[in-house]
Amino acid sequence: MQAQIKFEPSESAPVVNPNVYGHFAEHLGRCIYEGLWVGEDSPIPNVRGIRKDVVAALKALNLPVLRWPGGCFADEYHWKDGIGPRERRPAIFNTHWGGVVENNHFGTHEFFDLCEQLGCAAYVCGNVGSGEVREMQEWVEYITSSARSPMADLRRKNGREEPWKLPYFGVGNESWGCGGNMRPEYYADLYRRYATFVRDYTGNRVQRIACGANSNDTNWTNVLMERARGHMHGLSLHNYTLAGQKWPPSGSAIRFDEAAWIDLLKAALGMDGLIQRHAEVMDKHDPEKRVGMVVDEWGTWHAVEPGTNPGFLFQQNSLRDALVAAIHFHIFHRHADRVTMANIAQTVNVLQAMVLTDGPRMLRTPTYWVFEMFKVHQGGRVIPMKVQTLDYAHGGVSVPAVSASATRTDAIHVSLANLDPNSGVSVCIETGMPSLGVAEARVLTASEMTAHNTFDEPDAVRPAKLTTVRKSNDMIVADLPAKSVAILTLA
Ligand code: AHR
């Protein structure tokens, strides 16, 4: 099979905001506790309670931004429960996620310590559903003020003299659902009120992000843009990739057949049209594209692994999830003029995770490797392109076999995905730059569609050098194996 790509470079093409490679960590299942936080007395190597192995793995992704503390948890979180001496913090019930005890040992100071260890920006999501305006105002003051004021003094008393930087603040989460079951008109008014008190203290410039739509709900986007756009820097969008787009998700992450393979990839490709539809609504109100689309929850949502707490959303992660991630990044790049941030759900042990942990052990998932391979796209200028590809079809469902994207930084980076699990594809790239050669090429693939990493075999799926790339008559030709993701560096 063959596919053709033709670069159509343009100086006015947008740049991929590095934050599109952002993450999300919620107090849910084993994401925060065990996954990131083990406590200072743990035998698991840690820095001030935060796991060293996980931080090292995530740092290698150039993780730009981390959203916390939820998710649904955010609208029940009262930040003052999570400050001060840990033994005196109240234990609460995590009503959303598994009904487990939340001891509040990971709070504001621990989150900002994590961000500092990761070298990433903080994106805090505030409580609109069950929290007061004053509570939100005080949290921002506690985090960012260097004045002599009650909240800044409280922070100092708790051991932190200097304020932290808080570049992004979310005003509620899923306010149409777990965050309060609101109508968009009601939330738009509430948003305006709460966002007013999310203030800029001491030189900190905080971008206020409004809760956006659930998947297809363009009416929510329309109402928020109409009534509150002047008060926001970003409007979120949540969309999960479910097999067959059915709720609740019932398919296994690692036990599936070819029908489920193509079904999930087709669902992932649907993100393109979804962003397009919301972007058109935003364009109507904001043709200058001042308000960013912040896709702050995305990723695959499968049935939980057998024998695990259904409220913990723990799922394995296969080569199929890696293809879903690659497809999403290509779509985010295509909409780089509007999409300013995206946060995969979630970083560790929950949904489409980067790493999984089991006591002291940790593994990198196939999705992790896509983030690692694609990090070179962060901050790159998109190279528009024409892609001609045959379809891959199975059981009456068909999708384009090849998905691709290219960006330019100091070099040109081309990422490719072959969605066909049965046939390789030869991709000819007409760059229009005859001097370009192949500096590096890597591929992520495996012999089985269901291939995944386990604690006994943590490297079953990991990138390898792609040796089948060559220059031929001013073209770059890459022979991609079946079911693969590749990244080429051309220089
Ligand atoms: O990521 C899991 C949950 O999915 C989040 O808490 C919520 O915002 C969404 O429904």
Short mmCIF file of C-alpha atoms and ligand atoms in Angstrom, two decimals:
data_model
loop_
_atom_site.label_atom_id
_atom_site.label_comp_id
_atom_site.label_asym_id
_atom_site.label_seq_id
_atom_site.Cartn_x
_atom_site.Cartn_y
_atom_site.Cartn_z
CA MET A 1 0.00 0.00 0.00
CA GLN A 2 1.19 3.54 -0.70
CA ALA A 3 0.37 6.98 0.67
CA GLN A 4 1.51 10.42 -0.50
CA ILE A 5 2.16 13.50 1.55
CA LYS A 6 2.81 16.91 0.04
CA PHE A 7 4.00 19.77 2.25
CA GLU A 8 2.27 23.09 1.68
CA PRO A 9 4.27 25.32 4.07
CA SER A 10 2.92 28.68 5.10
CA GLU A 11 4.50 31.37 7.26
CA SER A 12 1.06 32.16 8.65
CA ALA A 13 0.50 28.60 9.88
CA PRO A 14 0.00 28.43 13.66
CA VAL A 15 2.48 27.17 16.23
CA VAL A 16 1.67 24.09 18.35
CA ASN A 17 1.26 25.38 21.88
CA PRO A 18 3.48 23.14 24.08
CA ASN A 19 0.53 22.93 26.51
CA VAL A 20 -1.26 20.69 24.03
CA TYR A 21 1.01 18.00 25.51
CA GLY A 22 -0.38 18.70 28.98
CA HIS A 23 -1.56 16.34 31.70
CA PHE A 24 -4.23 15.89 34.32
CA ALA A 25 -3.93 14.28 37.77
CA GLU A 26 -6.99 13.89 39.99
CA HIS A 27 -7.57 12.56 43.48
CA LEU A 28 -8.98 9.45 41.89
CA GLY A 29 -8.01 5.83 42.47
CA ARG A 30 -4.23 5.42 42.55
CA CYS A 31 -3.29 8.51 40.55
CA ILE A 32 -2.24 10.86 43.34
CA TYR A 33 -1.87 8.36 46.20
CA GLU A 34 0.57 5.56 45.28
CA GLY A 35 1.05 6.90 41.75
CA LEU A 36 2.63 10.26 42.57
CA TRP A 37 2.58 10.58 46.34
CA VAL A 38 3.91 7.84 48.62
CA GLY A 39 4.76 9.97 51.66
CA GLU A 40 8.13 10.83 53.13
CA ASP A 41 8.39 7.64 55.20
CA SER A 42 7.78 5.29 52.27
CA PRO A 43 10.44 2.72 51.35
CA ILE A 44 9.73 3.74 47.74
CA PRO A 45 12.42 6.30 46.84
CA ASN A 46 10.89 9.75 47.04
CA VAL A 47 11.67 13.44 47.32
CA ARG A 48 9.56 14.98 50.10
CA GLY A 49 6.97 12.21 49.58
CA ILE A 50 6.82 12.36 45.76
CA ARG A 51 7.97 9.26 43.85
CA LYS A 52 11.36 9.65 42.19
CA ASP A 53 10.80 7.04 39.47
CA VAL A 54 7.53 8.57 38.28
CA VAL A 55 8.93 12.11 38.30
CA ALA A 56 11.97 10.97 36.29
CA ALA A 57 9.76 9.21 33.72
CA LEU A 58 7.44 12.22 33.37
CA LYS A 59 10.26 14.74 33.18
CA ALA A 60 11.52 12.93 30.10
CA LEU A 61 8.26 13.95 28.36
CA ASN A 62 8.91 17.70 28.81
CA LEU A 63 5.55 17.77 30.53
CA PRO A 64 4.44 21.40 30.10
CA VAL A 65 1.42 21.76 32.40
CA LEU A 66 -0.42 19.71 35.01
CA ARG A 67 -4.11 20.09 35.88
CA TRP A 68 -5.19 19.28 39.47
CA PRO A 69 -7.06 18.36 41.76
CA GLY A 70 -9.90 17.24 39.46
CA GLY A 71 -12.12 16.45 37.65
CA CYS A 72 -15.25 15.78 39.63
CA PHE A 73 -13.16 15.82 42.80
CA ALA A 74 -12.44 19.54 42.31
CA ASP A 75 -16.02 20.59 42.99
CA GLU A 76 -15.95 18.86 46.38
CA TYR A 77 -12.44 19.88 47.31
CA HIS A 78 -11.94 22.42 50.06
CA TRP A 79 -8.34 23.51 49.80
CA LYS A 80 -7.93 24.47 53.45
CA ASP A 81 -8.32 20.76 54.31
CA GLY A 82 -5.03 20.16 52.50
CA ILE A 83 -2.64 22.61 54.18
CA GLY A 84 -0.77 22.67 57.50
CA PRO A 85 0.74 19.74 59.41
CA ARG A 86 -0.38 16.54 57.69
CA GLU A 87 -1.34 14.71 60.87
CA ARG A 88 -3.84 17.48 61.61
CA ARG A 89 -5.48 17.56 58.19
CA PRO A 90 -9.03 16.18 58.21
CA ALA A 91 -9.72 12.87 56.49
CA ILE A 92 -12.70 13.08 54.15
CA PHE A 93 -14.71 10.69 52.03
CA ASN A 94 -14.01 10.66 48.28
CA THR A 95 -17.65 10.36 47.25
CA HIS A 96 -17.00 10.35 43.51
CA TRP A 97 -14.21 7.87 43.31
CA GLY A 98 -14.49 4.57 45.11
CA GLY A 99 -15.83 5.93 48.40
CA VAL A 100 -12.36 5.77 49.91
CA VAL A 101 -10.84 7.90 52.64
CA GLU A 102 -8.94 10.94 51.39
CA ASN A 103 -6.46 11.92 54.07
CA ASN A 104 -5.57 15.22 52.42
CA HIS A 105 -1.84 14.51 52.72
CA PHE A 106 -1.39 15.73 49.17
CA GLY A 107 -2.56 19.34 49.08
CA THR A 108 -1.52 22.71 47.71
CA HIS A 109 2.12 22.65 48.92
CA GLU A 110 2.64 19.09 47.69
CA PHE A 111 1.09 19.90 44.29
CA PHE A 112 3.35 22.90 43.74
CA ASP A 113 6.34 20.87 44.91
CA LEU A 114 5.40 18.26 42.29
CA CYS A 115 5.16 20.95 39.59
CA GLU A 116 8.57 22.29 40.62
CA GLN A 117 10.08 18.80 40.51
CA LEU A 118 8.55 18.25 37.07
CA GLY A 119 9.46 21.73 35.86
CA CYS A 120 5.91 22.27 34.63
CA ALA A 121 3.23 24.97 34.90
CA ALA A 122 0.35 24.61 37.35
CA TYR A 123 -3.28 24.49 36.27
CA VAL A 124 -5.51 24.46 39.35
CA CYS A 125 -9.22 23.75 39.06
CA GLY A 126 -11.37 25.57 41.62
CA ASN A 127 -14.57 24.53 43.35
CA VAL A 128 -17.71 26.22 42.04
CA GLY A 129 -20.12 23.33 42.71
CA SER A 130 -19.88 23.28 46.50
CA GLY A 131 -17.39 26.03 47.27
CA GLU A 132 -17.81 29.70 48.08
CA VAL A 133 -16.49 32.63 46.06
CA ARG A 134 -14.44 33.69 49.06
CA GLU A 135 -12.85 30.25 49.29
CA MET A 136 -11.74 30.48 45.66
CA GLN A 137 -10.47 34.01 46.07
CA GLU A 138 -8.48 33.06 49.15
CA TRP A 139 -6.93 30.05 47.45
CA VAL A 140 -5.55 32.20 44.64
CA GLU A 141 -4.32 34.72 47.20
CA TYR A 142 -2.69 31.95 49.28
CA ILE A 143 -0.88 30.63 46.22
CA THR A 144 0.20 33.85 44.54
CA SER A 145 0.33 36.81 46.92
CA SER A 146 3.52 38.17 48.43
CA ALA A 147 1.71 40.89 50.37
CA ARG A 148 1.31 41.02 54.14
CA SER A 149 -2.17 39.55 54.06
CA PRO A 150 -3.96 36.81 55.99
CA MET A 151 -3.66 34.20 53.23
CA ALA A 152 -0.07 34.97 52.31
CA ASP A 153 0.82 34.89 56.00
CA LEU A 154 -0.92 31.54 56.38
CA ARG A 155 1.19 30.19 53.53
CA ARG A 156 4.34 31.50 55.23
CA LYS A 157 3.26 29.88 58.49
CA ASN A 158 2.96 26.61 56.57
CA GLY A 159 6.54 26.85 55.43
CA ARG A 160 6.49 28.63 52.08
CA GLU A 161 7.80 32.19 52.04
CA GLU A 162 7.67 32.93 48.31
CA PRO A 163 4.42 32.74 46.37
CA TRP A 164 4.16 30.27 43.53
CA LYS A 165 3.32 31.07 39.93
CA LEU A 166 -0.23 30.16 38.95
CA PRO A 167 -0.64 30.68 35.20
CA TYR A 168 -3.95 28.77 34.77
CA PHE A 169 -7.03 28.53 36.93
CA GLY A 170 -10.19 26.59 36.02
CA VAL A 171 -13.46 27.96 37.38
CA GLY A 172 -15.28 24.70 38.10
CA ASN A 173 -15.27 21.36 36.33
CA GLU A 174 -18.08 19.76 34.32
CA SER A 175 -20.55 22.21 35.82
CA TRP A 176 -23.15 20.65 33.50
CA GLY A 177 -22.72 17.34 35.37
CA CYS A 178 -20.79 16.29 38.47
CA GLY A 179 -19.86 19.94 39.09
CA GLY A 180 -23.44 21.01 39.84
CA ASN A 181 -25.80 19.90 37.04
CA MET A 182 -26.19 23.50 35.89
CA ARG A 183 -27.74 24.98 32.79
CA PRO A 184 -25.28 26.93 30.64
CA GLU A 185 -27.09 30.24 31.29
CA TYR A 186 -26.84 29.76 35.05
CA TYR A 187 -23.20 28.67 34.91
CA ALA A 188 -22.29 31.59 32.62
CA ASP A 189 -23.51 34.03 35.28
CA LEU A 190 -21.84 32.09 38.06
CA TYR A 191 -18.64 31.95 36.04
CA ARG A 192 -18.61 35.73 35.64
CA ARG A 193 -19.04 36.16 39.37
CA TYR A 194 -16.42 33.61 40.48
CA ALA A 195 -13.90 34.59 37.80
CA THR A 196 -14.05 38.21 38.98
CA PHE A 197 -12.46 37.18 42.26
CA VAL A 198 -9.73 35.06 40.70
CA ARG A 199 -7.33 37.97 40.98
CA ASP A 200 -3.85 38.76 39.78
CA TYR A 201 -1.69 39.20 42.88
CA THR A 202 1.91 40.43 42.96
CA GLY A 203 2.75 40.18 39.30
CA ASN A 204 1.11 36.79 38.76
CA ARG A 205 -0.99 36.76 35.60
CA VAL A 206 -3.60 34.05 35.84
CA GLN A 207 -5.51 32.83 32.82
CA ARG A 208 -9.10 32.05 33.77
CA ILE A 209 -10.55 28.98 32.11
CA ALA A 210 -14.29 28.45 32.01
CA CYS A 211 -15.88 25.03 32.19
CA GLY A 212 -16.77 24.04 28.66
CA ALA A 213 -18.94 21.56 26.92
CA ASN A 214 -19.47 17.88 27.30
CA SER A 215 -18.49 16.44 23.95
CA ASN A 216 -21.14 17.41 21.34
CA ASP A 217 -22.92 20.11 23.32
CA THR A 218 -22.27 23.13 21.08
CA ASN A 219 -25.12 24.99 22.76
CA TRP A 220 -23.03 25.13 25.96
CA THR A 221 -20.14 26.62 23.98
CA ASN A 222 -22.46 29.12 22.33
CA VAL A 223 -24.04 30.33 25.58
CA LEU A 224 -20.67 30.64 27.35
CA MET A 225 -19.12 32.53 24.45
CA GLU A 226 -22.13 34.80 24.12
CA ARG A 227 -22.42 35.68 27.80
CA ALA A 228 -18.97 35.39 29.33
CA ARG A 229 -16.25 35.44 26.68
CA GLY A 230 -14.93 38.81 27.83
CA HIS A 231 -14.08 37.32 31.22
CA MET A 232 -12.19 34.24 30.08
CA HIS A 233 -8.89 33.29 28.49
CA GLY A 234 -9.91 29.73 27.76
CA LEU A 235 -13.01 27.59 27.41
CA SER A 236 -12.66 23.89 28.03
CA LEU A 237 -13.96 20.85 26.17
CA HIS A 238 -14.15 17.29 27.48
CA ASN A 239 -14.31 14.32 25.18
CA TYR A 240 -13.36 10.72 25.90
CA THR A 241 -12.79 8.02 23.29
CA LEU A 242 -15.17 5.18 24.03
CA ALA A 243 -15.47 2.12 21.85
CA GLY A 244 -18.63 2.65 19.81
CA GLN A 245 -19.08 5.96 21.69
CA LYS A 246 -21.25 4.03 24.16
CA TRP A 247 -21.61 4.79 27.83
CA PRO A 248 -20.69 3.12 30.12
CA PRO A 249 -17.55 1.80 28.44
CA SER A 250 -17.58 -1.98 28.45
CA GLY A 251 -14.72 -3.07 26.18
CA SER A 252 -11.43 -4.27 27.63
CA ALA A 253 -8.25 -2.25 27.12
CA ILE A 254 -6.21 -5.32 26.19
CA ARG A 255 -8.63 -8.12 25.25
CA PHE A 256 -10.20 -7.08 21.97
CA ASP A 257 -10.55 -8.09 18.33
CA GLU A 258 -10.09 -6.24 15.06
CA ALA A 259 -13.66 -4.92 15.11
CA ALA A 260 -12.93 -3.19 18.42
CA TRP A 261 -9.57 -1.96 17.07
CA ILE A 262 -11.08 -0.10 14.13
CA ASP A 263 -14.07 1.01 16.18
CA LEU A 264 -11.89 2.82 18.71
CA LEU A 265 -9.66 4.42 16.06
CA LYS A 266 -12.73 5.64 14.21
CA ALA A 267 -14.03 7.16 17.46
CA ALA A 268 -10.67 8.90 17.99
CA LEU A 269 -10.81 10.38 14.49
CA GLY A 270 -14.17 11.90 15.45
CA MET A 271 -12.27 14.45 17.58
CA ASP A 272 -11.48 16.39 14.41
CA GLY A 273 -15.11 17.12 13.56
CA LEU A 274 -15.92 17.77 17.21
CA ILE A 275 -13.23 20.44 17.55
CA GLN A 276 -14.27 21.89 14.20
CA ARG A 277 -17.90 22.25 15.33
CA HIS A 278 -16.98 23.92 18.62
CA ALA A 279 -14.37 26.10 16.89
CA GLU A 280 -16.99 27.35 14.43
CA VAL A 281 -19.19 28.43 17.34
CA MET A 282 -16.23 30.14 19.01
CA ASP A 283 -15.24 31.82 15.73
CA LYS A 284 -18.70 33.34 15.48
CA HIS A 285 -18.18 35.22 18.76
CA ASP A 286 -14.41 35.53 18.72
CA PRO A 287 -13.04 35.71 15.17
CA GLU A 288 -9.68 36.97 16.50
CA LYS A 289 -9.32 33.69 18.41
CA ARG A 290 -8.54 35.41 21.69
CA VAL A 291 -10.19 32.66 23.75
CA GLY A 292 -8.32 29.36 23.63
CA MET A 293 -10.01 25.99 23.38
CA VAL A 294 -8.69 23.96 26.30
CA VAL A 295 -9.34 20.25 25.82
CA ASP A 296 -8.60 19.56 29.45
CA GLU A 297 -9.88 15.99 29.53
CA TRP A 298 -9.37 13.57 26.67
CA GLY A 299 -8.28 9.98 26.17
CA THR A 300 -9.55 6.42 26.05
CA TRP A 301 -11.99 5.16 28.64
CA HIS A 302 -12.20 1.37 28.75
CA ALA A 303 -13.74 -1.06 31.23
CA VAL A 304 -11.65 -1.27 34.41
CA GLU A 305 -9.21 -4.17 34.73
CA PRO A 306 -10.94 -7.22 36.24
CA GLY A 307 -10.69 -7.39 40.01
CA THR A 308 -9.97 -3.68 40.49
CA ASN A 309 -12.20 -1.13 42.25
CA PRO A 310 -14.66 0.15 39.57
CA GLY A 311 -14.38 3.63 41.11
CA PHE A 312 -10.61 3.71 40.50
CA LEU A 313 -10.82 3.70 36.68
CA PHE A 314 -7.67 1.60 36.37
CA GLN A 315 -7.16 0.33 32.84
CA GLN A 316 -4.26 -1.22 30.97
CA ASN A 317 -2.92 0.46 27.86
CA SER A 318 -2.08 -1.17 24.54
CA LEU A 319 -0.63 -0.29 21.18
CA ARG A 320 -4.21 0.68 20.20
CA ASP A 321 -4.17 3.46 22.86
CA ALA A 322 -0.86 4.67 21.40
CA LEU A 323 -2.53 5.02 17.99
CA VAL A 324 -5.41 6.92 19.63
CA ALA A 325 -2.91 9.35 21.19
CA ALA A 326 -1.10 9.91 17.87
CA ILE A 327 -4.41 10.58 16.09
CA HIS A 328 -5.36 13.13 18.76
CA PHE A 329 -2.08 15.01 18.49
CA HIS A 330 -2.42 15.22 14.73
CA ILE A 331 -5.91 16.66 15.20
CA PHE A 332 -4.75 19.13 17.88
CA HIS A 333 -1.97 20.30 15.53
CA ARG A 334 -4.49 20.77 12.73
CA HIS A 335 -6.48 23.05 15.03
CA ALA A 336 -3.47 24.77 16.57
CA ASP A 337 -4.98 28.17 15.78
CA ARG A 338 -7.68 27.52 18.42
CA VAL A 339 -6.57 24.65 20.66
CA THR A 340 -4.17 26.14 23.20
CA MET A 341 -4.04 23.36 25.75
CA ALA A 342 -4.99 19.70 26.09
CA ASN A 343 -4.67 17.49 29.16
CA ILE A 344 -4.82 13.74 28.80
CA ALA A 345 -6.75 11.88 31.48
CA GLN A 346 -4.84 10.90 33.51
CA THR A 347 -1.14 10.86 34.29
CA VAL A 348 -0.70 7.76 36.47
CA ASN A 349 -2.81 4.60 37.06
CA VAL A 350 -6.09 6.14 35.84
CA LEU A 351 -7.67 5.91 32.35
CA GLN A 352 -5.14 6.49 29.51
CA ALA A 353 -2.12 6.78 31.77
CA MET A 354 1.52 7.46 30.98
CA VAL A 355 2.81 5.16 33.68
CA LEU A 356 1.35 2.39 35.83
CA THR A 357 2.66 1.48 39.25
CA ASP A 358 2.49 -1.61 41.42
CA GLY A 359 4.07 -0.97 44.80
CA PRO A 360 7.68 -0.02 44.04
CA ARG A 361 7.41 -1.07 40.40
CA MET A 362 6.59 1.24 37.50
CA LEU A 363 6.08 0.74 33.78
CA ARG A 364 5.77 3.11 30.85
CA THR A 365 2.70 2.52 28.69
CA PRO A 366 2.57 2.61 24.87
CA THR A 367 0.82 5.99 25.25
CA TYR A 368 3.82 7.26 27.21
CA TRP A 369 6.02 6.51 24.23
CA VAL A 370 3.88 8.55 21.87
CA PHE A 371 4.23 11.55 24.20
CA GLU A 372 7.97 10.94 24.34
CA MET A 373 8.34 10.60 20.56
CA PHE A 374 6.08 13.57 19.77
CA LYS A 375 7.53 16.02 22.32
CA VAL A 376 9.63 17.46 19.48
CA HIS A 377 6.42 18.97 18.10
CA GLN A 378 6.02 21.23 21.16
CA GLY A 379 6.34 24.84 20.02
CA GLY A 380 6.83 23.88 16.37
CA ARG A 381 5.18 25.75 13.52
CA VAL A 382 2.65 23.52 11.76
CA ILE A 383 3.49 22.59 8.18
CA PRO A 384 0.16 22.26 6.40
CA MET A 385 0.09 19.21 4.15
CA LYS A 386 -2.04 17.22 1.77
CA VAL A 387 -2.32 13.52 2.64
CA GLN A 388 -3.49 10.99 0.09
CA THR A 389 -4.09 7.59 1.56
CA LEU A 390 -6.18 4.52 0.92
CA ASP A 391 -8.71 3.49 3.53
CA TYR A 392 -8.26 0.61 5.89
CA ALA A 393 -11.58 -1.21 6.30
CA HIS A 394 -12.90 -3.98 8.47
CA GLY A 395 -16.42 -5.31 9.05
CA GLY A 396 -18.09 -2.46 7.16
CA VAL A 397 -16.15 0.27 9.00
CA SER A 398 -13.42 2.22 7.25
CA VAL A 399 -10.86 4.87 8.22
CA PRO A 400 -8.01 6.55 6.34
CA ALA A 401 -5.03 4.22 6.76
CA VAL A 402 -2.48 6.97 7.38
CA SER A 403 -2.62 9.87 9.80
CA ALA A 404 0.18 12.46 9.69
CA SER A 405 1.42 15.82 10.93
CA ALA A 406 4.56 17.91 10.53
CA THR A 407 6.03 20.86 12.38
CA ARG A 408 9.15 22.92 12.07
CA THR A 409 11.45 24.00 14.87
CA ASP A 410 15.20 23.88 14.28
CA ALA A 411 14.48 20.76 12.22
CA ILE A 412 11.37 19.35 10.60
CA HIS A 413 9.50 16.68 12.50
CA VAL A 414 7.02 14.43 10.74
CA SER A 415 4.85 12.05 12.72
CA LEU A 416 2.98 9.24 11.03
CA ALA A 417 0.55 6.56 12.10
CA ASN A 418 -0.46 3.48 10.14
CA LEU A 419 -3.88 2.47 11.42
CA ASP A 420 -4.00 -0.75 9.40
CA PRO A 421 -3.14 -3.68 11.69
CA ASN A 422 -2.58 -6.06 8.76
CA SER A 423 -0.52 -4.23 6.10
CA GLY A 424 2.51 -2.02 6.02
CA VAL A 425 2.37 1.21 4.05
CA SER A 426 4.97 3.08 2.08
CA VAL A 427 4.63 6.84 2.68
CA CYS A 428 6.24 9.17 0.10
CA ILE A 429 6.76 12.67 1.43
CA GLU A 430 7.21 15.50 -1.03
CA THR A 431 8.77 18.17 1.16
CA GLY A 432 9.64 20.66 -1.60
CA MET A 433 13.03 20.98 0.13
CA PRO A 434 15.39 18.77 -1.86
CA SER A 435 18.28 19.29 0.54
CA LEU A 436 16.43 17.64 3.44
CA GLY A 437 17.76 14.32 4.63
CA VAL A 438 16.69 11.93 7.38
CA ALA A 439 18.48 12.73 10.63
CA GLU A 440 16.59 10.30 12.82
CA ALA A 441 13.60 7.96 12.59
CA ARG A 442 11.88 5.92 15.30
CA VAL A 443 8.87 3.64 15.31
CA LEU A 444 6.52 2.19 17.90
CA THR A 445 4.92 -1.11 16.90
CA ALA A 446 4.43 -4.72 18.01
CA SER A 447 3.39 -8.01 16.51
CA GLU A 448 -0.04 -8.05 18.21
CA MET A 449 -2.74 -5.36 18.21
CA THR A 450 -3.25 -5.98 21.91
CA ALA A 451 0.45 -5.64 22.79
CA HIS A 452 1.05 -3.87 26.09
CA ASN A 453 3.61 -3.58 28.84
CA THR A 454 3.38 -5.53 32.09
CA PHE A 455 5.41 -5.33 35.27
CA ASP A 456 7.15 -8.56 34.24
CA GLU A 457 7.70 -7.34 30.69
CA PRO A 458 7.80 -3.53 30.96
CA ASP A 459 9.53 -3.05 27.59
CA ALA A 460 7.36 -5.26 25.39
CA VAL A 461 6.22 -2.11 23.54
CA ARG A 462 8.80 0.61 23.19
CA PRO A 463 10.18 2.65 20.28
CA ALA A 464 12.92 1.29 18.05
CA LYS A 465 14.96 2.81 15.27
CA LEU A 466 13.04 2.88 11.99
CA THR A 467 15.49 1.60 9.42
CA THR A 468 13.16 1.69 6.41
CA VAL A 469 13.33 5.41 5.67
CA ARG A 470 15.27 6.70 2.70
CA LYS A 471 15.68 9.61 0.37
CA SER A 472 14.58 8.94 -3.18
CA ASN A 473 14.48 11.57 -5.95
CA ASP A 474 14.02 14.52 -3.59
CA MET A 475 11.31 12.62 -1.72
CA ILE A 476 11.49 11.02 1.71
CA VAL A 477 10.07 7.52 1.66
CA ALA A 478 9.14 5.79 4.90
CA ASP A 479 8.00 2.18 4.95
CA LEU A 480 5.81 1.90 8.00
CA PRO A 481 4.99 -1.45 9.51
CA ALA A 482 1.36 -2.38 10.11
CA LYS A 483 -0.16 -0.77 13.28
CA SER A 484 2.61 1.65 13.99
CA VAL A 485 3.45 5.19 15.01
CA ALA A 486 6.63 6.84 13.70
CA ILE A 487 8.51 10.08 14.13
CA LEU A 488 10.98 11.32 11.55
CA THR A 489 13.44 14.17 12.02
CA LEU A 490 14.42 15.77 8.73
CA ALA A 491 17.30 18.19 8.53
O1 AHR B 1 -11.27 11.77 34.38
C1 AHR B 1 -12.30 11.15 35.10
C2 AHR B 1 -13.54 12.02 35.23
O2 AHR B 1 -14.10 12.21 33.98
C3 AHR B 1 -13.32 13.42 35.74
O3 AHR B 1 -13.29 13.48 37.12
C4 AHR B 1 -14.52 14.14 35.23
O4 AHR B 1 -14.27 15.51 35.02
C5 AHR B 1 -14.86 13.40 33.96
O5 AHR B 1 -16.19 13.08 33.88
#
